Coordinates of C-alpha atoms in Angstrom, one line a residue:
M138 CA 0.1 0.0 0.1
N139 CA 1.6 3.3 -1.0
I140 CA 1.2 6.6 1.0
Q141 CA -1.6 7.8 -1.2
D142 CA -3.6 4.9 -0.5
I143 CA -3.2 5.4 3.2
I144 CA -3.9 9.0 3.0
S145 CA -7.3 8.4 1.2
R146 CA -8.2 5.7 3.8
R147 CA -7.6 7.9 6.8
I148 CA -10.6 9.0 8.4
S149 CA -11.5 10.6 11.9
V150 CA -12.9 7.8 14.1
R151 CA -14.8 8.5 17.1
T152 CA -16.2 5.1 18.2
F153 CA -14.1 2.0 18.6
E154 CA -14.7 -1.8 19.4
P155 CA -14.2 -2.2 23.0
E156 CA -11.6 -5.1 22.4
P157 CA -7.9 -3.5 22.6
A158 CA -5.7 -3.7 19.6
S159 CA -2.5 -5.8 19.7
S160 CA 0.1 -4.4 22.0
G161 CA 2.6 -4.9 19.1
D162 CA 0.5 -2.7 16.8
L163 CA 0.1 0.0 19.6
E164 CA 3.7 0.1 20.6
A165 CA 4.6 0.0 16.8
V166 CA 2.6 3.1 16.1
R167 CA 4.0 4.8 19.2
I168 CA 7.4 4.3 18.1
A169 CA 6.6 5.7 14.6
G170 CA 5.7 8.9 16.2
E171 CA 9.0 8.8 18.2
Q172 CA 10.9 8.1 15.0
A173 CA 9.1 10.3 12.8
E174 CA 10.9 12.6 10.4
A175 CA 11.0 16.3 12.2
L176 CA 11.2 19.9 11.1
T177 CA 12.9 21.0 14.1
E178 CA 15.1 19.8 17.0
T179 CA 12.2 20.1 19.4
K180 CA 12.1 17.4 22.2
M181 CA 8.7 15.5 22.0
Q182 CA 7.1 12.5 23.6
F183 CA 4.5 10.1 22.3
H184 CA 2.9 8.4 25.4
L185 CA 0.4 5.3 24.9
L186 CA -2.2 5.2 27.4
T187 CA -4.4 2.1 28.0
D188 CA -8.2 2.4 29.2
A189 CA -7.1 0.5 32.3
Q190 CA -4.2 2.7 33.1
M191 CA -6.0 6.0 32.5
G192 CA -9.6 5.7 31.5
K193 CA -11.3 7.8 34.0
E194 CA -8.8 10.5 34.0
I195 CA -8.6 10.6 30.1
K196 CA -12.6 10.9 29.9
G197 CA -12.5 13.7 32.5
I198 CA -9.8 15.4 30.7
I199 CA -11.2 15.5 26.9
G200 CA -14.4 17.4 28.2
D201 CA -17.6 17.5 26.4
Y202 CA -16.4 16.5 23.1
G203 CA -14.9 13.5 24.7
K204 CA -18.2 12.0 25.5
T205 CA -18.6 11.0 22.0
I206 CA -15.3 9.1 22.3
H207 CA -14.8 5.5 23.7
A208 CA -11.5 4.0 23.0
P209 CA -9.5 1.4 24.8
H210 CA -6.3 3.3 24.2
Y211 CA -5.0 7.0 23.6
I212 CA -1.8 8.4 22.5
V213 CA -0.8 11.8 23.8
L214 CA 1.9 14.0 22.2
A215 CA 4.0 16.2 24.7
S216 CA 6.5 18.8 23.7
R217 CA 8.8 21.2 24.8
E218 CA 8.4 24.9 23.4
R219 CA 10.6 26.1 20.9
E220 CA 10.4 28.1 17.5
G221 CA 8.2 25.9 15.1
Y222 CA 7.3 23.4 17.6
L223 CA 3.5 23.2 16.6
T224 CA 4.1 23.1 13.2
D225 CA 6.8 20.3 13.9
A226 CA 4.0 18.5 16.0
G227 CA 1.5 18.4 13.4
F228 CA 4.2 17.0 10.9
R229 CA 5.3 14.4 13.3
F230 CA 1.9 13.5 14.6
E231 CA 0.4 12.8 11.3
Q232 CA 3.1 10.5 10.4
M233 CA 2.1 8.4 13.5
V234 CA -1.7 8.8 12.3
L235 CA -1.0 7.4 8.9
D236 CA 1.4 4.5 10.5
A237 CA -1.8 3.6 12.5
T238 CA -4.0 3.8 9.4
A239 CA -1.7 1.5 7.5
R240 CA -2.2 -1.0 10.3
G241 CA -6.2 -0.9 10.1
L242 CA -6.3 1.2 13.4
G243 CA -8.5 4.1 13.7
T244 CA -7.5 7.6 15.2
C245 CA -9.1 11.1 15.7
W246 CA -7.2 14.4 16.3
V247 CA -8.2 16.0 19.5
G248 CA -6.3 19.3 20.0
L249 CA -8.9 21.6 22.1
M250 CA -11.1 19.4 24.0
F251 CA -8.9 18.7 27.0
K252 CA -7.3 20.6 30.0
E253 CA -3.7 20.6 29.2
S254 CA -2.7 21.1 33.0
S255 CA -4.6 18.1 34.1
L256 CA -3.3 15.7 31.4
R257 CA 0.1 16.9 32.0
T258 CA -0.1 16.0 35.9
A259 CA -1.6 12.7 35.1
L260 CA 1.4 11.9 32.8
W261 CA 3.8 13.2 35.6
L262 CA 5.2 16.0 33.2
D263 CA 6.5 19.1 34.8
G264 CA 5.4 22.6 33.4
S265 CA 8.3 22.8 30.7
W266 CA 6.1 20.2 28.8
R267 CA 3.1 21.3 26.6
I268 CA 0.3 18.9 25.9
I269 CA -0.2 19.6 21.9
V270 CA -2.8 16.9 20.8
L271 CA -4.0 13.4 21.6
S272 CA -5.9 10.8 19.6
P273 CA -7.9 7.9 20.5
I274 CA -6.6 4.7 18.9
G275 CA -8.2 1.2 18.3
R276 CA -10.0 -0.9 16.0
P277 CA -12.9 1.2 14.3
R278 CA -16.4 0.2 14.9
E279 CA -17.8 -0.7 11.7
K280 CA -20.4 1.4 10.1
S281 CA -20.9 3.5 13.2
L282 CA -23.6 6.3 13.2
T283 CA -21.6 8.4 15.4
N284 CA -18.5 8.2 13.1
R285 CA -20.6 9.1 10.1
M286 CA -22.5 11.9 11.9
L287 CA -19.4 13.6 13.4
R288 CA -17.6 13.4 10.2
T289 CA -20.4 15.4 8.5
L290 CA -20.8 17.8 11.3
A291 CA -16.9 18.4 11.0
G292 CA -17.4 18.9 7.1
S293 CA -14.5 16.2 6.1
K294 CA -16.2 15.8 2.9
G295 CA -16.3 19.5 1.9
R296 CA -12.8 20.3 1.2
K297 CA -12.0 23.1 -1.0
P298 CA -10.8 22.3 -4.7
I299 CA -7.2 22.7 -5.6
D300 CA -7.4 26.1 -7.4
Q301 CA -8.6 27.6 -4.0
L302 CA -5.6 26.2 -2.0
F303 CA -2.6 26.3 -4.4
F304 CA -1.3 29.3 -6.4
W305 CA 1.2 30.1 -8.9
Q306 CA 3.9 32.6 -7.9
R307 CA 1.2 34.9 -6.4
H308 CA -1.9 34.5 -3.9
G309 CA -4.9 33.9 -6.3
E310 CA -3.2 33.2 -9.5
M311 CA -4.1 29.9 -10.9
L312 CA -1.8 27.1 -11.6
P313 CA -0.5 27.2 -15.4
A314 CA -1.3 24.5 -17.6
S315 CA 2.4 23.5 -17.8
V316 CA 2.1 22.8 -14.1
A317 CA -1.6 21.5 -13.9
S318 CA -0.5 18.7 -16.5
D319 CA 2.3 17.5 -14.3
Q320 CA 0.7 14.2 -13.1
S321 CA 3.2 13.6 -10.2
L322 CA 2.8 17.1 -8.9
M323 CA -1.0 17.1 -9.2
Q324 CA -0.9 13.7 -7.0
V325 CA 1.2 15.5 -4.6
L326 CA -1.3 18.5 -4.0
E327 CA -4.3 16.2 -4.1
S328 CA -2.9 14.4 -1.0
T329 CA -1.9 17.5 0.6
R330 CA -5.5 18.6 0.0
W331 CA -7.0 15.9 2.0
A332 CA -5.0 16.8 5.0
P333 CA -7.3 17.0 8.2
S334 CA -7.6 20.3 10.0
W335 CA -9.5 21.5 12.9
M336 CA -13.3 21.6 11.9
N337 CA -12.1 21.2 8.2
R338 CA -11.2 25.0 8.3
Q339 CA -8.2 24.3 5.7
P340 CA -6.0 27.6 6.9
W341 CA -3.2 26.8 4.8
R342 CA -2.2 27.8 1.4
F343 CA 0.6 26.8 -0.9
M344 CA 2.2 29.1 -3.5
L345 CA 4.2 27.3 -6.2
L346 CA 7.2 28.9 -7.5
K347 CA 10.3 27.5 -9.9
Q348 CA 12.1 25.6 -7.4
E349 CA 9.8 26.1 -4.0
I350 CA 6.6 25.6 -2.9
L351 CA 5.7 28.0 -0.2
V352 CA 3.1 27.4 2.6
Y353 CA 1.4 30.1 4.6
K354 CA -1.8 30.5 6.7
I355 CA -4.6 32.7 6.3
K356 CA -6.6 32.3 9.5
Q357 CA -6.0 32.9 13.1
Q358 CA -7.0 30.6 15.8
D359 CA -5.5 30.4 19.1
R360 CA -6.6 28.4 22.3
E361 CA -4.7 28.0 25.6
G362 CA -1.8 29.9 24.0
K363 CA -1.5 27.5 21.1
D364 CA -2.2 28.6 17.4
Y365 CA -3.9 25.3 16.2
H366 CA -3.7 26.4 12.7
R367 CA 0.2 26.1 12.9
L368 CA -0.5 22.5 13.7
D369 CA -2.8 22.2 10.9
C370 CA -0.1 23.6 8.5
G371 CA 2.1 20.9 9.8
I372 CA -0.1 18.0 8.9
A373 CA -0.6 19.3 5.4
M374 CA 3.1 19.7 5.1
C375 CA 3.5 16.1 6.2
H376 CA 1.2 14.8 3.4
L377 CA 3.1 16.9 0.9
H378 CA 6.5 15.5 2.0
L379 CA 5.5 12.0 2.2
T380 CA 3.7 11.8 -1.3
A381 CA 6.4 13.8 -2.9
K382 CA 8.9 11.2 -1.5
D383 CA 7.0 8.3 -2.7
L384 CA 6.7 9.6 -6.2
G385 CA 10.5 10.3 -6.4
I386 CA 10.2 14.0 -5.8
K387 CA 13.1 15.0 -3.7
G388 CA 12.9 18.1 -1.4
R389 CA 13.3 19.5 2.0
W390 CA 11.2 21.6 4.2
E391 CA 12.7 25.0 5.8
L392 CA 10.6 26.9 8.3
G393 CA 11.2 30.6 8.2
S394 CA 9.7 33.9 7.0
F395 CA 9.1 35.1 3.4
E396 CA 7.1 37.6 1.3
I397 CA 3.5 36.4 0.2
P398 CA 2.7 38.5 -2.8
G399 CA -0.8 39.0 -3.5
V400 CA -2.4 38.8 0.0
S401 CA -2.2 40.8 3.3
G402 CA -2.4 39.5 6.8
A403 CA -1.2 35.9 6.0
E404 CA 1.6 34.3 7.9
P405 CA 4.5 32.4 6.4
I406 CA 5.1 28.9 7.8
G407 CA 7.7 27.4 5.7
K408 CA 9.1 26.3 2.1
Y409 CA 9.6 23.2 0.6
V410 CA 12.9 23.2 -1.5
L411 CA 12.6 21.2 -4.7
E412 CA 15.9 19.2 -5.2
N413 CA 15.6 17.4 -8.4
K414 CA 12.5 19.1 -9.9
V415 CA 11.8 22.4 -11.7
L416 CA 8.1 23.6 -12.3

């Protein structure tokens, strides 16, 4: 199964079979997170929690939204704070999510619906660690009405088309025919388009240049001191990077600032430097 197949199979799962997944699969997923490619040198930890170990605490920590989630396990991402850590957290955690998908396990990003301080205490972490995101993990309950309803509420089937997300050299400019006819490149963009984001807001935009792909965000969203739209950008960057690599397109992400022609108020996140391809 290639990365595009895995991305197309990934959905947000909120109801799970009560029987636990195999300990081998769960530990392999956690290790996939620990060993994921990174955008920064930020220290991050992936904690695997079983229902028997943390069930009552987790249900209280997730909050109202968590009432719809019944999972035998959870994976929690804790991170130190440094420049670019939220974008990097999204980049790494999505690699773990896709590894879980490839193993037939269901996941669901939960970034806002828990009290960070309570969960940090439950994990015996000091105040230098931030709890960025968690996910329930387990075997999806087949044809669950809850899964279908909440995917509809989250707008998971209403993603924006490519021409509203990817531009040529200037915000709002459509891709030229020479670029739009590049099959490999369009597969990369399509996989990126399917990246999950909070409430499916898709706050990220990409600008294609001759040898770079810029990513920037156009919306603000901050809770508990964390700009979760930066996390969303990291998820999309993960999809782009993994799909490009799978198709033989070599490149590397660099975080930093740059000019964004054609739009005001947008925030630069990073650029993907193409090493063996000119657009």
